[in-house]
């Protein structure tokens, strides 16, 4: 019987023929492009903060229009919080994106906003639970992923700081998200430290300006011959 030792040293070899694994990234890319992508975006905030305008400008299309108005304009008879979702297929360069927008019309518009964040939390939890249940099935080919992948929370630019509702909502959602991030040991982005003094000055300036404000526009104008 011959015995051998397994070495941890990795040798680098250039193949003289064609094996095929170098084409795997291209195959995955083509398969993904053919299948398309899904993305679920939740928008939360009081009426009149520009949620519809920002969504339209993010995706450069009229997702909200007079025929299908934004969440602030759809809630007329009651100010009770609703959680609604709408889907739109966006195409760019032959790539399809099935975009799901989750609206929360009525959020923060009631006289008593106690626990108005609960339907939002319940919705997020239910979608994660649906996905986990679908993952446990034998046939997982047609497994829709309706989990909320991003939540944009809009704050009124009143200059008076955060309202109690803003603080409570973000704390509730933050704890939920951070708990899962820590449980799964996911590293999230932090501004990097650098030895370059000039770069560190820029990083400090950015940190000092947090949270950042986003200005959205869906009107195209021409400035010095360039469309912006």
Coordinates of N, CA, C and O in Angstrom, one line a residue, residues 20-202:
X20 N -13.4 24.5 -20.5 CA -14.8 25.1 -20.6 C -15.2 26.0 -19.4 O -16.1 26.7 -19.5
X21 N -14.5 25.8 -18.2 CA -15.0 26.5 -17.0 C -14.7 28.0 -17.1 O -15.4 28.8 -16.4
X22 N -13.8 28.4 -18.0 CA -13.6 29.9 -18.2 C -14.8 30.6 -18.8 O -15.0 31.8 -18.6
X23 N -15.7 29.8 -19.4 CA -16.9 30.4 -20.0 C -18.1 30.4 -19.0 O -19.1 30.9 -19.4
X24 N -17.9 29.9 -17.8 CA -19.0 29.8 -16.8 C -19.6 31.2 -16.5 O -20.8 31.4 -16.5
X25 N -18.7 32.2 -16.3 CA -19.3 33.6 -16.0 C -20.2 34.1 -17.1 O -21.2 34.7 -16.9
X26 N -19.8 33.8 -18.4 CA -20.6 34.2 -19.5 C -21.9 33.4 -19.6 O -23.0 34.0 -19.9
X27 N -21.9 32.1 -19.2 CA -23.1 31.3 -19.2 C -24.1 31.8 -18.2 O -25.3 31.9 -18.4
X28 N -23.5 32.1 -17.0 CA -24.3 32.6 -15.9 C -24.9 34.0 -16.3 O -26.1 34.3 -16.0
X29 N -24.1 34.8 -16.9 CA -24.6 36.1 -17.3 C -25.7 36.0 -18.3 O -26.7 36.7 -18.2
X30 N -25.5 35.2 -19.4 CA -26.5 35.0 -20.4 C -27.8 34.5 -19.8 O -28.9 34.9 -20.2
X31 N -27.7 33.5 -18.9 CA -28.9 32.9 -18.3 C -29.6 34.0 -17.5 O -30.8 34.1 -17.5
X32 N -28.9 34.8 -16.7 CA -29.5 35.8 -15.9 C -30.2 36.9 -16.8 O -31.3 37.3 -16.4
X33 N -29.5 37.3 -17.8 CA -30.1 38.3 -18.7 C -31.3 37.7 -19.4 O -32.4 38.5 -19.5
X34 N -31.3 36.5 -19.8 CA -32.5 35.9 -20.4 C -33.7 35.8 -19.5 O -34.8 36.1 -19.8
X35 N -33.3 35.4 -18.2 CA -34.4 35.3 -17.2 C -34.9 36.6 -16.7 O -36.0 36.8 -16.3
X36 N -34.0 37.6 -16.7 CA -34.3 38.9 -16.1 C -34.1 38.9 -14.6 O -33.7 37.9 -14.0
X37 N -34.3 40.1 -14.1 CA -34.1 40.3 -12.7 C -35.3 40.8 -12.0 O -36.2 41.3 -12.6
X38 N -35.4 40.6 -10.6 CA -36.5 41.0 -9.8 C -35.9 41.9 -8.7 O -34.9 41.7 -8.2
X39 N -36.7 43.0 -8.5 CA -36.2 43.9 -7.4 C -37.5 44.5 -6.7 O -38.4 44.9 -7.4
X40 N -37.5 44.4 -5.4 CA -38.6 44.9 -4.6 C -38.2 46.1 -3.8 O -37.3 46.0 -3.0
X41 N -38.8 47.3 -4.0 CA -38.5 48.5 -3.4 C -39.7 49.0 -2.6 O -40.8 49.2 -3.1
X42 N -39.5 49.3 -1.3 CA -40.5 49.8 -0.5 C -40.3 51.3 -0.2 O -39.1 51.7 0.0
X43 N -41.3 52.1 -0.3 CA -41.2 53.6 0.0 C -42.2 53.9 1.1 O -43.4 53.6 1.0
X44 N -41.7 54.6 2.1 CA -42.4 54.9 3.3 C -42.2 56.3 3.6 O -41.1 56.9 3.6
X45 N -43.3 57.0 4.0 CA -43.2 58.4 4.4 C -44.5 59.1 4.3 O -45.5 58.6 3.7
X46 N -44.6 60.3 4.9 CA -45.9 61.1 4.9 C -46.2 61.6 3.5 O -45.3 61.5 2.6
X47 N -47.4 62.1 3.3 CA -47.8 62.6 2.0 C -47.0 63.8 1.6 O -46.6 64.6 2.5
X48 N -46.8 64.0 0.3 CA -46.2 65.2 -0.2 C -44.7 65.4 0.0 O -44.2 66.5 -0.1
X49 N -43.9 64.3 0.2 CA -42.5 64.4 0.4 C -41.7 64.0 -0.9 O -40.5 63.9 -0.9
X50 N -42.4 63.8 -2.0 CA -41.7 63.5 -3.3 C -41.4 62.1 -3.5 O -40.5 61.8 -4.3
X51 N -42.1 61.2 -2.9 CA -41.9 59.7 -3.1 C -42.0 59.3 -4.6 O -41.2 58.7 -5.2
X52 N -43.1 59.8 -5.2 CA -43.4 59.4 -6.6 C -42.4 60.0 -7.5 O -41.9 59.3 -8.5
X53 N -42.0 61.2 -7.3 CA -41.0 61.9 -8.2 C -39.7 61.2 -8.1 O -39.0 61.0 -9.1
X54 N -39.3 60.8 -6.9 CA -38.0 60.1 -6.8 C -38.0 58.8 -7.5 O -37.0 58.4 -8.2
X55 N -39.1 58.0 -7.3 CA -39.2 56.7 -8.0 C -39.1 56.9 -9.5 O -38.4 56.2 -10.2
X56 N -39.9 57.9 -10.0 CA -39.9 58.1 -11.4 C -38.5 58.5 -11.9 O -38.0 58.1 -13.0
X57 N -37.8 59.3 -11.2 CA -36.5 59.8 -11.6 C -35.4 58.7 -11.4 O -34.4 58.6 -12.2
X58 N -35.6 57.8 -10.4 CA -34.6 56.7 -10.3 C -34.6 55.8 -11.5 O -33.5 55.3 -11.9
X59 N -35.8 55.5 -12.0 CA -35.9 54.5 -13.1 C -36.2 55.2 -14.4 O -36.5 54.5 -15.4
X60 N -36.1 56.5 -14.5 CA -36.2 57.3 -15.7 C -37.5 56.9 -16.5 O -37.4 56.7 -17.7
X61 N -38.5 56.7 -15.8 CA -39.8 56.4 -16.5 C -41.0 56.8 -15.6 O -40.8 57.0 -14.4
X62 N -42.1 57.0 -16.2 CA -43.3 57.4 -15.5 C -44.0 56.2 -14.9 O -45.0 55.7 -15.4
X63 N -43.4 55.7 -13.8 CA -44.1 54.6 -13.1 C -45.4 55.1 -12.5 O -46.4 54.4 -12.4
X64 N -45.4 56.4 -12.0 CA -46.6 57.0 -11.5 C -47.0 58.1 -12.5 O -46.2 58.9 -13.0
X65 N -48.3 58.1 -12.8 CA -48.8 59.0 -13.8 C -50.2 59.4 -13.4 O -50.8 58.9 -12.4
X66 N -50.9 60.3 -14.2 CA -52.3 60.6 -13.9 C -53.2 59.4 -13.9 O -54.2 59.3 -13.2
X67 N -52.8 58.4 -14.8 CA -53.6 57.2 -14.8 C -53.4 56.3 -13.6 O -54.3 55.6 -13.1
X68 N -52.2 56.3 -13.1 CA -51.8 55.6 -11.9 C -51.1 56.5 -11.0 O -49.8 56.5 -11.0
X69 N -51.8 57.3 -10.2 CA -51.1 58.3 -9.4 C -50.3 57.7 -8.2 O -50.4 56.5 -7.9
X70 N -49.5 58.5 -7.6 CA -48.6 58.1 -6.5 C -49.5 57.8 -5.3 O -50.7 58.1 -5.2
X71 N -48.8 57.2 -4.2 CA -49.6 56.8 -3.1 C -50.3 57.9 -2.3 O -51.4 57.7 -1.8
X72 N -49.7 59.1 -2.3 CA -50.3 60.2 -1.6 C -51.7 60.6 -2.3 O -52.6 61.2 -1.6
X73 N -51.8 60.4 -3.6 CA -53.0 60.8 -4.3 C -54.1 59.7 -4.4 O -55.2 59.9 -4.8
X74 N -53.7 58.5 -4.0 CA -54.6 57.4 -4.1 C -55.5 57.2 -2.8 O -56.4 56.4 -2.9
X75 N -55.1 57.8 -1.8 CA -55.8 57.6 -0.5 C -56.7 58.9 -0.2 O -56.2 59.9 0.2
X76 N -57.9 58.8 -0.6 CA -58.8 59.9 -0.5 C -59.8 59.8 0.6 O -60.0 60.7 1.4
X77 N -60.4 58.6 0.7 CA -61.6 58.5 1.7 C -61.2 58.2 3.1 O -61.9 58.5 4.0
X78 N -60.0 57.7 3.3 CA -59.5 57.4 4.6 C -58.0 57.6 4.7 O -57.3 57.6 3.7
X79 N -57.6 57.9 5.9 CA -56.1 58.1 6.1 C -55.6 56.8 6.9 O -54.5 56.9 7.4
X80 N -56.3 55.8 6.9 CA -55.8 54.5 7.5 C -54.7 54.0 6.6 O -54.8 53.9 5.4
X81 N -53.6 53.5 7.3 CA -52.5 53.1 6.6 C -52.8 51.8 5.7 O -53.5 50.9 6.2
X82 N -52.3 51.8 4.5 CA -52.5 50.6 3.6 C -51.1 50.3 3.1 O -50.2 51.1 3.0
X83 N -50.9 49.0 2.8 CA -49.7 48.5 2.2 C -50.0 47.9 0.9 O -50.8 46.9 0.8
X84 N -49.6 48.6 -0.2 CA -50.0 48.2 -1.5 C -48.7 47.9 -2.4 O -47.7 48.5 -2.1
X85 N -48.9 47.0 -3.3 CA -47.7 46.7 -4.2 C -48.2 46.8 -5.6 O -49.3 46.4 -6.0
X86 N -47.3 47.3 -6.5 CA -47.6 47.4 -7.9 C -46.3 46.9 -8.6 O -45.2 47.2 -8.2
X87 N -46.5 46.2 -9.7 CA -45.4 45.7 -10.5 C -45.3 46.4 -11.9 O -46.3 46.7 -12.5
X88 N -44.1 46.5 -12.3 CA -43.9 47.1 -13.7 C -42.6 46.4 -14.3 O -41.7 46.2 -13.6
X89 N -42.7 46.1 -15.5 CA -41.6 45.5 -16.2 C -40.8 46.6 -16.9 O -41.3 47.2 -17.8
X90 N -39.6 46.8 -16.5 CA -38.7 47.8 -17.1 C -37.7 47.1 -18.0 O -37.1 46.1 -17.6
X91 N -37.4 47.7 -19.1 CA -36.5 47.1 -20.1 C -35.4 48.1 -20.4 O -35.6 49.3 -20.6
X92 N -34.2 47.6 -20.4 CA -33.0 48.5 -20.7 C -31.9 47.6 -21.4 O -31.4 46.7 -20.8
X93 N -31.6 48.0 -22.6 CA -30.6 47.2 -23.4 C -30.9 45.8 -23.5 O -29.9 44.9 -23.4
X94 N -32.1 45.4 -23.6 CA -32.5 44.0 -23.8 C -32.6 43.2 -22.5 O -32.9 42.0 -22.5
X95 N -32.3 43.9 -21.4 CA -32.4 43.3 -20.0 C -33.7 43.7 -19.4 O -34.1 44.8 -19.4
X96 N -34.4 42.7 -18.8 CA -35.7 42.9 -18.2 C -35.6 43.0 -16.7 O -34.9 42.2 -16.1
X97 N -36.2 44.0 -16.1 CA -36.2 44.1 -14.6 C -37.7 44.1 -14.2 O -38.4 45.1 -14.6
X98 N -38.1 43.1 -13.4 CA -39.5 43.1 -12.9 C -39.4 43.9 -11.6 O -38.9 43.4 -10.6
X99 N -39.9 45.1 -11.6 CA -39.8 46.0 -10.4 C -41.1 46.0 -9.7 O -42.2 46.2 -10.2
X100 N -41.0 45.7 -8.4 CA -42.1 45.8 -7.5 C -42.0 47.0 -6.5 O -41.0 47.0 -5.8
X101 N -42.9 47.9 -6.6 CA -42.9 49.0 -5.7 C -44.0 48.8 -4.6 O -45.1 48.6 -4.9
X102 N -43.5 48.8 -3.4 CA -44.4 48.7 -2.3 C -44.7 50.0 -1.7 O -43.8 50.7 -1.2
X103 N -46.0 50.5 -1.8 CA -46.4 51.8 -1.3 C -47.0 51.7 0.1 O -47.6 50.6 0.4
X104 N -47.0 52.7 0.9 CA -47.7 52.7 2.2 C -48.5 54.0 2.3 O -48.3 54.9 3.2
X105 N -49.5 54.2 1.4 CA -50.4 55.4 1.5 C -51.1 55.5 2.9 O -51.6 54.5 3.4
X106 N -51.0 56.7 3.4 CA -51.7 56.9 4.7 C -50.7 56.9 5.9 O -51.0 57.2 7.0
X107 N -49.4 56.5 5.6 CA -48.4 56.4 6.7 C -48.2 57.8 7.3 O -47.8 58.8 6.6
X108 N -48.4 58.0 8.6 CA -48.1 59.2 9.3 C -49.1 60.3 9.0 O -48.9 61.4 9.5
X109 N -50.2 60.0 8.4 CA -51.2 61.1 8.1 C -52.4 61.1 9.0 O -53.3 61.9 8.9
X110 N -52.4 60.1 9.9 CA -53.6 60.0 10.9 C -53.3 61.0 12.1 O -52.2 61.4 12.3
X111 N -54.4 61.2 12.8 CA -54.2 62.1 14.0 C -53.4 61.3 15.0 O -52.6 61.9 15.7
X112 N -53.7 60.0 15.2 CA -53.0 59.2 16.1 C -52.2 58.2 15.3 O -52.7 57.3 14.7
X113 N -50.9 58.3 15.3 CA -50.0 57.4 14.5 C -49.3 56.3 15.3 O -48.3 55.8 14.9
X114 N -49.9 56.1 16.5 CA -49.4 55.0 17.3 C -49.4 53.7 16.6 O -50.4 53.3 16.0
X115 N -48.2 53.0 16.6 CA -48.1 51.7 16.0 C -48.4 51.6 14.5 O -48.7 50.6 13.9
X116 N -48.3 52.8 13.8 CA -48.6 52.8 12.4 C -47.6 52.1 11.6 O -47.8 51.8 10.4
X117 N -46.4 51.8 12.2 CA -45.3 51.1 11.5 C -45.6 49.6 11.5 O -45.0 48.8 10.7
X118 N -46.5 49.1 12.4 CA -46.7 47.7 12.5 C -47.1 47.0 11.2 O -46.6 45.9 10.9
X119 N -48.1 47.5 10.4 CA -48.4 46.9 9.2 C -47.2 46.7 8.2 O -47.2 45.8 7.4
X120 N -46.3 47.7 8.3 CA -45.1 47.7 7.4 C -44.2 46.5 7.8 O -43.7 45.7 7.0
X121 N -44.0 46.4 9.2 CA -43.2 45.3 9.7 C -43.8 44.0 9.4 O -43.1 43.0 9.0
X122 N -45.1 43.9 9.6 CA -45.8 42.6 9.3 C -45.7 42.2 7.9 O -45.5 41.0 7.5
X123 N -45.8 43.2 7.0 CA -45.7 42.9 5.5 C -44.3 42.4 5.2 O -44.2 41.4 4.5
X124 N -43.3 43.0 5.7 CA -41.9 42.6 5.5 C -41.7 41.2 6.0 O -41.1 40.3 5.3
X125 N -42.2 40.9 7.2 CA -42.0 39.6 7.8 C -42.7 38.5 7.0 O -42.2 37.4 6.8
X126 N -43.9 38.8 6.5 CA -44.7 37.9 5.8 C -44.1 37.5 4.5 O -44.1 36.3 4.0
X127 N -43.4 38.4 3.8 CA -42.8 38.2 2.5 C -41.5 37.3 2.7 O -41.2 36.4 1.9
X128 N -40.8 37.5 3.8 CA -39.7 36.7 4.1 C -40.1 35.3 4.5 O -39.5 34.3 4.1
X129 N -41.2 35.2 5.2 CA -41.8 33.9 5.6 C -42.2 33.1 4.3 O -42.0 31.9 4.2
X130 N -42.9 33.8 3.4 CA -43.4 33.2 2.1 C -42.2 32.6 1.4 O -42.3 31.5 0.8
X131 N -41.1 33.4 1.3 CA -39.9 32.9 0.6 C -39.3 31.7 1.2 O -38.9 30.7 0.5
X132 N -39.2 31.7 2.5 CA -38.6 30.5 3.3 C -39.5 29.3 3.1 O -38.9 28.2 2.9
X133 N -40.8 29.5 3.1 CA -41.7 28.3 2.8 C -41.5 27.8 1.4 O -41.5 26.6 1.2
X134 N -41.4 28.7 0.5 CA -41.2 28.3 -0.9 C -39.9 27.6 -1.1 O -39.8 26.6 -1.9
X135 N -38.9 28.0 -0.4 CA -37.6 27.4 -0.5 C -37.6 25.9 0.0 O -36.7 25.1 -0.4
X136 N -38.4 25.6 0.9 CA -38.5 24.3 1.5 C -39.3 23.3 0.7 O -39.3 22.1 1.0
X137 N -39.9 23.8 -0.4 CA -40.6 22.9 -1.3 C -39.7 22.1 -2.2 O -38.6 22.4 -2.4
X138 N -40.3 20.9 -2.7 CA -39.5 20.1 -3.6 C -39.2 20.8 -4.9 O -38.1 20.8 -5.4
X139 N -40.3 21.4 -5.5 CA -40.2 22.1 -6.7 C -40.0 23.6 -6.5 O -40.9 24.3 -6.0
X140 N -38.8 24.0 -6.7 CA -38.5 25.4 -6.5 C -38.2 26.2 -7.7 O -37.6 27.3 -7.7
X141 N -38.6 25.7 -8.9 CA -38.3 26.4 -10.1 C -39.0 27.7 -10.2 O -38.4 28.7 -10.5
X142 N -40.3 27.7 -10.0 CA -41.1 28.9 -10.1 C -41.3 29.5 -8.7 O -42.4 29.5 -8.1
X143 N -40.2 30.0 -8.1 CA -40.2 30.5 -6.8 C -40.1 32.0 -6.8 O -39.0 32.6 -7.0
X144 N -41.2 32.7 -6.7 CA -41.1 34.2 -6.8 C -40.5 34.7 -5.5 O -40.7 34.2 -4.4
X145 N -39.7 35.7 -5.7 CA -39.0 36.4 -4.6 C -39.6 37.8 -4.4 O -39.2 38.7 -5.1
X146 N -40.5 37.9 -3.4 CA -41.2 39.2 -3.2 C -40.7 39.8 -1.9 O -41.3 40.7 -1.4
X147 N -39.5 39.4 -1.4 CA -38.9 40.0 -0.2 C -38.6 41.4 -0.5 O -38.1 41.8 -1.6
X148 N -38.7 42.3 0.5 CA -38.4 43.7 0.4 C -36.9 43.8 0.4 O -36.3 43.5 1.5
X149 N -36.2 44.2 -0.6 CA -34.8 44.3 -0.7 C -34.2 45.7 -0.3 O -33.1 45.8 0.0
X150 N -35.1 46.7 -0.4 CA -34.7 48.0 -0.1 C -35.9 48.8 0.4 O -37.0 48.7 -0.2
X151 N -35.7 49.6 1.5 CA -36.7 50.5 2.0 C -36.2 51.9 2.0 O -35.2 52.2 2.7
X152 N -36.9 52.8 1.3 CA -36.5 54.2 1.4 C -37.5 54.9 2.3 O -38.7 54.9 2.1
X153 N -37.0 55.5 3.4 CA -37.8 56.2 4.3 C -37.6 57.7 4.1 O -36.5 58.2 4.2
X154 N -38.7 58.4 3.9 CA -38.7 59.8 3.6 C -39.0 60.7 4.8 O -39.9 60.4 5.5
X155 N -38.1 61.6 5.0 CA -38.2 62.5 6.2 C -38.5 63.9 5.7 O -37.9 64.4 4.7
X156 N -39.5 64.6 6.3 CA -39.9 65.9 5.9 C -38.7 66.9 6.2 O -38.2 67.0 7.3
X157 N -38.3 67.7 5.2 CA -37.3 68.7 5.3 C -37.7 70.0 6.0 O -37.6 71.1 5.5
X158 N -38.2 69.8 7.2 CA -38.8 70.9 7.9 C -37.8 71.8 8.7 O -38.0 72.9 9.1
X159 N -36.6 71.2 8.9 CA -35.6 71.9 9.6 C -35.7 71.7 11.1 O -34.9 72.3 11.9
X160 N -36.7 71.0 11.6 CA -36.9 70.8 13.0 C -36.5 69.4 13.5 O -36.9 69.0 14.6
X161 N -35.7 68.7 12.7 CA -35.2 67.4 13.1 C -36.2 66.3 12.9 O -37.2 66.5 12.2
X162 N -35.9 65.2 13.5 CA -36.7 64.0 13.3 C -38.0 64.1 14.2 O -37.9 64.5 15.4
X163 N -39.1 63.6 13.7 CA -40.3 63.5 14.5 C -40.2 62.2 15.3 O -39.5 61.3 14.9
X164 N -41.0 62.1 16.4 CA -41.0 60.9 17.1 C -41.4 59.7 16.2 O -40.9 58.6 16.4
X165 N -42.3 59.9 15.3 CA -42.7 58.8 14.4 C -41.5 58.4 13.5 O -41.3 57.1 13.3
X166 N -40.7 59.3 13.0 CA -39.5 59.0 12.2 C -38.5 58.1 13.0 O -38.1 57.1 12.6
X167 N -38.3 58.5 14.3 CA -37.3 57.8 15.1 C -37.8 56.4 15.4 O -37.1 55.4 15.3
X168 N -39.1 56.3 15.8 CA -39.7 55.0 16.2 C -39.7 54.0 15.0 O -39.3 52.9 15.1
X169 N -40.1 54.5 13.8 CA -40.1 53.6 12.6 C -38.7 53.1 12.3 O -38.5 51.9 12.0
X170 N -37.7 54.1 12.2 CA -36.4 53.7 11.8 C -35.8 52.7 12.8 O -35.0 51.8 12.5
X171 N -36.1 53.0 14.1 CA -35.5 52.1 15.2 C -36.1 50.7 15.0 O -35.4 49.7 15.1
X172 N -37.4 50.6 14.7 CA -38.1 49.3 14.6 C -37.5 48.5 13.4 O -37.2 47.3 13.5
X173 N -37.4 49.2 12.2 CA -36.9 48.6 11.0 C -35.4 48.3 11.1 O -34.9 47.3 10.7
X174 N -34.7 49.3 11.7 CA -33.2 49.1 11.9 C -32.9 47.9 12.7 O -32.0 47.1 12.4
X175 N -33.6 47.7 13.9 CA -33.3 46.6 14.7 C -33.6 45.3 14.0 O -32.8 44.3 14.1
X176 N -34.6 45.2 13.2 CA -35.0 44.0 12.5 C -33.9 43.7 11.4 O -33.4 42.6 11.3
X177 N -33.5 44.7 10.7 CA -32.5 44.5 9.7 C -31.1 44.2 10.3 O -30.4 43.2 9.8
X178 N -30.7 45.0 11.3 CA -29.4 44.8 11.9 C -29.3 43.4 12.6 O -28.2 42.8 12.6
X179 N -30.4 42.9 13.1 CA -30.4 41.6 13.8 C -30.1 40.5 12.8 O -29.3 39.6 13.0
X180 N -30.7 40.6 11.6 CA -30.5 39.6 10.6 C -29.1 39.7 10.0 O -28.4 38.7 9.7
X181 N -28.6 40.9 9.9 CA -27.3 41.1 9.4 C -26.2 40.5 10.3 O -25.3 39.8 9.9
X182 N -26.4 40.7 11.6 CA -25.5 40.2 12.6 C -25.6 38.7 12.7 O -24.6 37.9 12.8
X183 N -26.8 38.1 12.6 CA -27.0 36.7 12.7 C -26.3 36.0 11.6 O -25.8 34.9 11.8
X184 N -26.4 36.6 10.4 CA -25.8 35.9 9.2 C -24.4 36.4 8.9 O -23.8 36.1 7.9
X185 N -23.8 37.2 9.9 CA -22.5 37.7 9.8 C -22.2 38.4 8.4 O -21.2 38.2 7.7
X186 N -23.1 39.3 8.1 CA -23.0 40.0 6.8 C -22.3 41.3 7.1 O -22.7 42.1 8.0
X187 N -21.3 41.6 6.4 CA -20.5 42.9 6.5 C -21.2 43.9 5.7 O -21.4 43.7 4.5
X188 N -21.5 45.1 6.3 CA -22.1 46.2 5.6 C -21.1 47.2 5.3 O -20.0 47.3 6.0
X189 N -21.4 48.1 4.4 CA -20.4 49.1 4.0 C -20.1 50.1 5.1 O -21.0 50.6 5.7
X190 N -18.8 50.4 5.3 CA -18.4 51.4 6.2 C -17.3 52.2 5.4 O -16.6 51.7 4.6
X191 N -17.3 53.5 5.7 CA -16.3 54.3 5.0 C -14.9 53.9 5.4 O -14.6 53.7 6.6
X192 N -14.1 53.6 4.4 CA -12.8 53.0 4.7 C -11.8 54.0 5.3 O -11.8 55.2 5.0
X193 N -10.9 53.5 6.1 CA -9.8 54.3 6.6 C -8.7 54.2 5.5 O -8.5 53.2 4.8
X194 N -7.9 55.3 5.4 CA -6.8 55.3 4.4 C -5.6 56.1 5.0 O -5.8 56.9 5.9
X195 N -4.5 55.8 4.5 CA -3.3 56.4 4.9 C -3.1 57.8 4.2 O -2.3 58.6 4.7
X196 N -3.8 58.0 3.1 CA -3.7 59.2 2.4 C -4.5 60.3 3.1 O -5.7 60.2 3.3
X197 N -3.8 61.4 3.5 CA -4.4 62.4 4.4 C -5.5 63.1 3.6 O -6.5 63.5 4.2
X198 N -5.3 63.4 2.3 CA -6.3 64.1 1.5 C -7.5 63.3 1.4 O -8.7 63.8 1.5
X199 N -7.4 62.0 1.2 CA -8.6 61.1 1.1 C -9.3 61.0 2.4 O -10.6 61.0 2.4
X200 N -8.6 61.0 3.5 CA -9.2 61.0 4.8 C -10.0 62.2 5.1 O -11.0 62.2 5.7
X201 N -9.5 63.4 4.6 CA -10.2 64.6 4.8 C -11.5 64.6 4.1 O -12.6 65.0 4.6
X202 N -11.5 64.0 2.8 CA -12.8 63.9 2.1 C -13.7 62.9 2.8 O -14.9 63.2 2.9

